[in-house]
């Protein structure tokens, strides 16, 4: 039984999000050295600010293109710009719901509204999620292995967060691969766990979820196996996801150069932003608000001068949260 209505939950969710945004903005603004602002305006390299916005727009466009590839593979449709519509909607709900939990259900709902069968709609969104999760986990894991010595030496307090994020993603991905390997064994394992947990009063309500969990495993398996048959679309989706992530992880470099700094290499700053992404990925706040800013301070404290790091955090928030939120929010309102 739900204590709150949907409207009340939405109000509570957005109120909490607004509180986080205001609190985070206050913390970030309090770190800004206002005295150097006139000088900063003179030295700032606006070419890199513009480049940052272009990269984010390309990131959003690629999100739409990857979804289009998957849609065309599973259920061809004549609806124009459906990939972009779903992309902007998904990115918007990623930023306003805890753990991005609202994006997949709303995308599936939207697909059914466009006369795509429920089973195909689930297959499209499941495959998009699996592809992104697989690429980002492998991408960040490779960077972590290549930079482990630096992380353990220079940022030992952050490596635990990064390792936790990578581990959570690997476990999640591993569970998905186990389903693909043997859905029957997966269901048997889950049922065994549920049988054990139902002995405890606190977990007895999980028994009501047994059928839903088994249904999810079947749908997950069927969705992934269906798309894997189209190897051309699968490979294209993987390649464009790598490009998409590279564009996204280049924002820290744009901010660094925009503040007229040039000592650090592009590859190093890309790696650090990837670690930042992975470190905050398990944080349940909508869009990782608050966590992004705090971890940015920790990871980049030796990269940006003390008087400039506050401005770096400020710009980072604009690029990876507020610009995407506003742009995708407007697109979602217009298209739906």
PDB file of N, CA and C in Angstrom, residues 248-308:
ATOM      1  N   UNK A 248      32.158  13.000 -23.346  1.00  0.00           N
ATOM      2  CA  UNK A 248      31.681  13.382 -22.006  1.00  0.00           C
ATOM      3  C   UNK A 248      32.842  13.556 -21.034  1.00  0.00           C
ATOM      4  N   UNK A 249      33.802  12.628 -21.080  1.00  0.00           N
ATOM      5  CA  UNK A 249      34.943  12.679 -20.166  1.00  0.00           C
ATOM      6  C   UNK A 249      35.985  13.727 -20.574  1.00  0.00           C
ATOM      7  N   UNK A 250      35.720  14.460 -21.651  1.00  0.00           N
ATOM      8  CA  UNK A 250      36.630  15.526 -22.094  1.00  0.00           C
ATOM      9  C   UNK A 250      36.268  16.884 -21.501  1.00  0.00           C
ATOM     10  N   UNK A 251      35.164  16.948 -20.757  1.00  0.00           N
ATOM     11  CA  UNK A 251      34.698  18.225 -20.213  1.00  0.00           C
ATOM     12  C   UNK A 251      35.685  18.813 -19.209  1.00  0.00           C
ATOM     13  N   UNK A 252      36.283  17.969 -18.378  1.00  0.00           N
ATOM     14  CA  UNK A 252      37.260  18.469 -17.393  1.00  0.00           C
ATOM     15  C   UNK A 252      38.431  19.153 -18.095  1.00  0.00           C
ATOM     16  N   UNK A 253      38.863  18.600 -19.227  1.00  0.00           N
ATOM     17  CA  UNK A 253      39.958  19.207 -19.993  1.00  0.00           C
ATOM     18  C   UNK A 253      39.535  20.572 -20.532  1.00  0.00           C
ATOM     19  N   UNK A 254      38.300  20.684 -21.037  1.00  0.00           N
ATOM     20  CA  UNK A 254      37.793  21.970 -21.538  1.00  0.00           C
ATOM     21  C   UNK A 254      37.780  23.020 -20.430  1.00  0.00           C
ATOM     22  N   UNK A 255      37.356  22.620 -19.240  1.00  0.00           N
ATOM     23  CA  UNK A 255      37.321  23.547 -18.100  1.00  0.00           C
ATOM     24  C   UNK A 255      38.735  23.971 -17.726  1.00  0.00           C
ATOM     25  N   UNK A 256      39.627  23.013 -17.687  1.00  0.00           N
ATOM     26  CA  UNK A 256      41.034  23.271 -17.340  1.00  0.00           C
ATOM     27  C   UNK A 256      41.645  24.283 -18.303  1.00  0.00           C
ATOM     28  N   UNK A 257      41.464  24.072 -19.601  1.00  0.00           N
ATOM     29  CA  UNK A 257      42.025  24.980 -20.598  1.00  0.00           C
ATOM     30  C   UNK A 257      41.283  26.314 -20.628  1.00  0.00           C
ATOM     31  N   UNK A 258      39.978  26.289 -20.324  1.00  0.00           N
ATOM     32  CA  UNK A 258      39.202  27.534 -20.289  1.00  0.00           C
ATOM     33  C   UNK A 258      39.721  28.481 -19.216  1.00  0.00           C
ATOM     34  N   UNK A 259      40.274  27.914 -18.142  1.00  0.00           N
ATOM     35  CA  UNK A 259      40.845  28.729 -17.060  1.00  0.00           C
ATOM     36  C   UNK A 259      42.314  29.060 -17.326  1.00  0.00           C
ATOM     37  N   UNK A 260      42.718  28.919 -18.597  1.00  0.00           N
ATOM     38  CA  UNK A 260      44.078  29.265 -19.054  1.00  0.00           C
ATOM     39  C   UNK A 260      45.160  28.454 -18.345  1.00  0.00           C
ATOM     40  N   UNK A 261      44.865  27.191 -18.071  1.00  0.00           N
ATOM     41  CA  UNK A 261      45.841  26.266 -17.489  1.00  0.00           C
ATOM     42  C   UNK A 261      46.266  25.277 -18.578  1.00  0.00           C
ATOM     43  N   UNK A 262      47.531  24.868 -18.556  1.00  0.00           N
ATOM     44  CA  UNK A 262      47.985  24.000 -19.654  1.00  0.00           C
ATOM     45  C   UNK A 262      49.057  22.974 -19.274  1.00  0.00           C
ATOM     46  N   UNK A 263      49.313  22.774 -17.989  1.00  0.00           N
ATOM     47  CA  UNK A 263      50.377  21.842 -17.587  1.00  0.00           C
ATOM     48  C   UNK A 263      49.972  20.374 -17.746  1.00  0.00           C
ATOM     49  N   UNK A 264      48.696  20.076 -17.478  1.00  0.00           N
ATOM     50  CA  UNK A 264      48.240  18.678 -17.490  1.00  0.00           C
ATOM     51  C   UNK A 264      47.826  18.235 -18.891  1.00  0.00           C
ATOM     52  N   UNK A 265      48.024  16.951 -19.195  1.00  0.00           N
ATOM     53  CA  UNK A 265      47.693  16.417 -20.515  1.00  0.00           C
ATOM     54  C   UNK A 265      46.205  16.102 -20.625  1.00  0.00           C
ATOM     55  N   UNK A 266      45.736  16.035 -21.856  1.00  0.00           N
ATOM     56  CA  UNK A 266      44.337  15.683 -22.121  1.00  0.00           C
ATOM     57  C   UNK A 266      44.013  14.297 -21.567  1.00  0.00           C
ATOM     58  N   UNK A 267      44.907  13.333 -21.801  1.00  0.00           N
ATOM     59  CA  UNK A 267      44.665  11.950 -21.367  1.00  0.00           C
ATOM     60  C   UNK A 267      44.519  11.858 -19.850  1.00  0.00           C
ATOM     61  N   UNK A 268      45.347  12.625 -19.129  1.00  0.00           N
ATOM     62  CA  UNK A 268      45.309  12.585 -17.664  1.00  0.00           C
ATOM     63  C   UNK A 268      43.994  13.150 -17.137  1.00  0.00           C
ATOM     64  N   UNK A 269      43.560  14.268 -17.702  1.00  0.00           N
ATOM     65  CA  UNK A 269      42.321  14.893 -17.248  1.00  0.00           C
ATOM     66  C   UNK A 269      41.104  14.051 -17.628  1.00  0.00           C
ATOM     67  N   UNK A 270      41.156  13.409 -18.793  1.00  0.00           N
ATOM     68  CA  UNK A 270      40.073  12.503 -19.182  1.00  0.00           C
ATOM     69  C   UNK A 270      39.964  11.358 -18.174  1.00  0.00           C
ATOM     70  N   UNK A 271      41.100  10.801 -17.785  1.00  0.00           N
ATOM     71  CA  UNK A 271      41.111   9.698 -16.812  1.00  0.00           C
ATOM     72  C   UNK A 271      40.530  10.140 -15.476  1.00  0.00           C
ATOM     73  N   UNK A 272      40.904  11.332 -15.031  1.00  0.00           N
ATOM     74  CA  UNK A 272      40.417  11.831 -13.741  1.00  0.00           C
ATOM     75  C   UNK A 272      38.908  12.043 -13.763  1.00  0.00           C
ATOM     76  N   UNK A 273      38.380  12.552 -14.881  1.00  0.00           N
ATOM     77  CA  UNK A 273      36.929  12.729 -14.950  1.00  0.00           C
ATOM     78  C   UNK A 273      36.211  11.381 -14.983  1.00  0.00           C
ATOM     79  N   UNK A 274      36.813  10.403 -15.639  1.00  0.00           N
ATOM     80  CA  UNK A 274      36.227   9.054 -15.647  1.00  0.00           C
ATOM     81  C   UNK A 274      36.188   8.485 -14.229  1.00  0.00           C
ATOM     82  N   UNK A 275      37.239   8.740 -13.451  1.00  0.00           N
ATOM     83  CA  UNK A 275      37.269   8.280 -12.056  1.00  0.00           C
ATOM     84  C   UNK A 275      36.205   8.999 -11.237  1.00  0.00           C
ATOM     85  N   UNK A 276      36.028  10.281 -11.514  1.00  0.00           N
ATOM     86  CA  UNK A 276      34.992  11.054 -10.832  1.00  0.00           C
ATOM     87  C   UNK A 276      33.618  10.457 -11.129  1.00  0.00           C
ATOM     88  N   UNK A 277      33.373  10.150 -12.383  1.00  0.00           N
ATOM     89  CA  UNK A 277      32.091   9.550 -12.780  1.00  0.00           C
ATOM     90  C   UNK A 277      31.856   8.237 -12.035  1.00  0.00           C
ATOM     91  N   UNK A 278      32.870   7.394 -12.012  1.00  0.00           N
ATOM     92  CA  UNK A 278      32.724   6.080 -11.388  1.00  0.00           C
ATOM     93  C   UNK A 278      32.581   6.200  -9.869  1.00  0.00           C
ATOM     94  N   UNK A 279      33.267   7.164  -9.263  1.00  0.00           N
ATOM     95  CA  UNK A 279      33.220   7.344  -7.810  1.00  0.00           C
ATOM     96  C   UNK A 279      31.831   7.746  -7.330  1.00  0.00           C
ATOM     97  N   UNK A 280      31.119   8.547  -8.132  1.00  0.00           N
ATOM     98  CA  UNK A 280      29.804   9.040  -7.695  1.00  0.00           C
ATOM     99  C   UNK A 280      28.650   8.183  -8.222  1.00  0.00           C
ATOM    100  N   UNK A 281      28.945   7.224  -9.114  1.00  0.00           N
ATOM    101  CA  UNK A 281      27.864   6.445  -9.737  1.00  0.00           C
ATOM    102  C   UNK A 281      26.962   5.704  -8.740  1.00  0.00           C
ATOM    103  N   UNK A 282      27.489   5.206  -7.590  1.00  0.00           N
ATOM    104  CA  UNK A 282      26.578   4.525  -6.657  1.00  0.00           C
ATOM    105  C   UNK A 282      25.780   5.480  -5.764  1.00  0.00           C
ATOM    106  N   UNK A 283      26.100   6.784  -5.807  1.00  0.00           N
ATOM    107  CA  UNK A 283      25.438   7.749  -4.914  1.00  0.00           C
ATOM    108  C   UNK A 283      23.979   7.912  -5.344  1.00  0.00           C
ATOM    109  N   UNK A 284      23.015   7.767  -4.421  1.00  0.00           N
ATOM    110  CA  UNK A 284      21.604   7.741  -4.804  1.00  0.00           C
ATOM    111  C   UNK A 284      20.942   9.094  -5.049  1.00  0.00           C
ATOM    112  N   UNK A 285      21.662  10.207  -4.896  1.00  0.00           N
ATOM    113  CA  UNK A 285      21.024  11.507  -5.111  1.00  0.00           C
ATOM    114  C   UNK A 285      20.710  11.707  -6.590  1.00  0.00           C
ATOM    115  N   UNK A 286      19.617  12.419  -6.917  1.00  0.00           N
ATOM    116  CA  UNK A 286      19.267  12.660  -8.328  1.00  0.00           C
ATOM    117  C   UNK A 286      20.406  13.341  -9.081  1.00  0.00           C
ATOM    118  N   UNK A 287      20.843  12.732 -10.186  1.00  0.00           N
ATOM    119  CA  UNK A 287      21.914  13.316 -10.983  1.00  0.00           C
ATOM    120  C   UNK A 287      23.229  13.433 -10.243  1.00  0.00           C
ATOM    121  N   UNK A 288      23.365  12.700  -9.131  1.00  0.00           N
ATOM    122  CA  UNK A 288      24.576  12.768  -8.291  1.00  0.00           C
ATOM    123  C   UNK A 288      24.865  14.187  -7.815  1.00  0.00           C
ATOM    124  N   UNK A 289      23.797  14.986  -7.660  1.00  0.00           N
ATOM    125  CA  UNK A 289      23.955  16.362  -7.174  1.00  0.00           C
ATOM    126  C   UNK A 289      24.615  16.339  -5.803  1.00  0.00           C
ATOM    127  N   UNK A 290      25.574  17.193  -5.608  1.00  0.00           N
ATOM    128  CA  UNK A 290      26.307  17.251  -4.342  1.00  0.00           C
ATOM    129  C   UNK A 290      27.532  16.363  -4.369  1.00  0.00           C
ATOM    130  N   UNK A 291      27.336  15.098  -4.727  1.00  0.00           N
ATOM    131  CA  UNK A 291      28.461  14.154  -4.786  1.00  0.00           C
ATOM    132  C   UNK A 291      29.456  14.563  -5.865  1.00  0.00           C
ATOM    133  N   UNK A 292      28.956  14.972  -7.038  1.00  0.00           N
ATOM    134  CA  UNK A 292      29.833  15.409  -8.127  1.00  0.00           C
ATOM    135  C   UNK A 292      30.775  16.516  -7.670  1.00  0.00           C
ATOM    136  N   UNK A 293      30.209  17.496  -7.001  1.00  0.00           N
ATOM    137  CA  UNK A 293      30.993  18.664  -6.596  1.00  0.00           C
ATOM    138  C   UNK A 293      32.020  18.311  -5.518  1.00  0.00           C
ATOM    139  N   UNK A 294      31.599  17.527  -4.532  1.00  0.00           N
ATOM    140  CA  UNK A 294      32.502  17.156  -3.433  1.00  0.00           C
ATOM    141  C   UNK A 294      33.675  16.330  -3.945  1.00  0.00           C
ATOM    142  N   UNK A 295      33.379  15.335  -4.787  1.00  0.00           N
ATOM    143  CA  UNK A 295      34.440  14.466  -5.309  1.00  0.00           C
ATOM    144  C   UNK A 295      35.329  15.220  -6.296  1.00  0.00           C
ATOM    145  N   UNK A 296      34.760  16.181  -7.029  1.00  0.00           N
ATOM    146  CA  UNK A 296      35.572  17.014  -7.926  1.00  0.00           C
ATOM    147  C   UNK A 296      36.655  17.731  -7.122  1.00  0.00           C
ATOM    148  N   UNK A 297      36.266  18.297  -5.988  1.00  0.00           N
ATOM    149  CA  UNK A 297      37.243  18.972  -5.120  1.00  0.00           C
ATOM    150  C   UNK A 297      38.372  18.018  -4.733  1.00  0.00           C
ATOM    151  N   UNK A 298      38.009  16.779  -4.401  1.00  0.00           N
ATOM    152  CA  UNK A 298      39.017  15.808  -3.947  1.00  0.00           C
ATOM    153  C   UNK A 298      39.947  15.371  -5.077  1.00  0.00           C
ATOM    154  N   UNK A 299      39.354  15.055  -6.228  1.00  0.00           N
ATOM    155  CA  UNK A 299      40.147  14.512  -7.332  1.00  0.00           C
ATOM    156  C   UNK A 299      41.021  15.568  -8.002  1.00  0.00           C
ATOM    157  N   UNK A 300      40.494  16.777  -8.130  1.00  0.00           N
ATOM    158  CA  UNK A 300      41.208  17.810  -8.889  1.00  0.00           C
ATOM    159  C   UNK A 300      41.919  18.845  -8.010  1.00  0.00           C
ATOM    160  N   UNK A 301      42.017  18.571  -6.704  1.00  0.00           N
ATOM    161  CA  UNK A 301      42.615  19.568  -5.811  1.00  0.00           C
ATOM    162  C   UNK A 301      44.077  19.846  -6.130  1.00  0.00           C
ATOM    163  N   UNK A 302      44.789  18.866  -6.687  1.00  0.00           N
ATOM    164  CA  UNK A 302      46.195  19.072  -7.049  1.00  0.00           C
ATOM    165  C   UNK A 302      46.377  19.439  -8.522  1.00  0.00           C
ATOM    166  N   UNK A 303      45.271  19.549  -9.237  1.00  0.00           N
ATOM    167  CA  UNK A 303      45.305  19.875 -10.668  1.00  0.00           C
ATOM    168  C   UNK A 303      45.018  21.359 -10.891  1.00  0.00           C
ATOM    169  N   UNK A 304      43.986  21.859 -10.225  1.00  0.00           N
ATOM    170  CA  UNK A 304      43.617  23.268 -10.324  1.00  0.00           C
ATOM    171  C   UNK A 304      44.243  24.041  -9.162  1.00  0.00           C
ATOM    172  N   UNK A 305      44.735  25.251  -9.408  1.00  0.00           N
ATOM    173  CA  UNK A 305      45.209  26.090  -8.300  1.00  0.00           C
ATOM    174  C   UNK A 305      44.083  26.323  -7.296  1.00  0.00           C
ATOM    175  N   UNK A 306      44.439  26.511  -6.045  1.00  0.00           N
ATOM    176  CA  UNK A 306      43.451  26.645  -4.973  1.00  0.00           C
ATOM    177  C   UNK A 306      42.429  27.739  -5.261  1.00  0.00           C
ATOM    178  N   UNK A 307      42.902  28.855  -5.823  1.00  0.00           N
ATOM    179  CA  UNK A 307      42.001  29.989  -6.064  1.00  0.00           C
ATOM    180  C   UNK A 307      41.073  29.759  -7.267  1.00  0.00           C
ATOM    181  N   UNK A 308      41.369  28.725  -8.082  1.00  0.00           N
ATOM    182  CA  UNK A 308      40.563  28.482  -9.282  1.00  0.00           C
ATOM    183  C   UNK A 308      39.680  27.244  -9.196  1.00  0.00           C
TER     184      UNK A 308
END
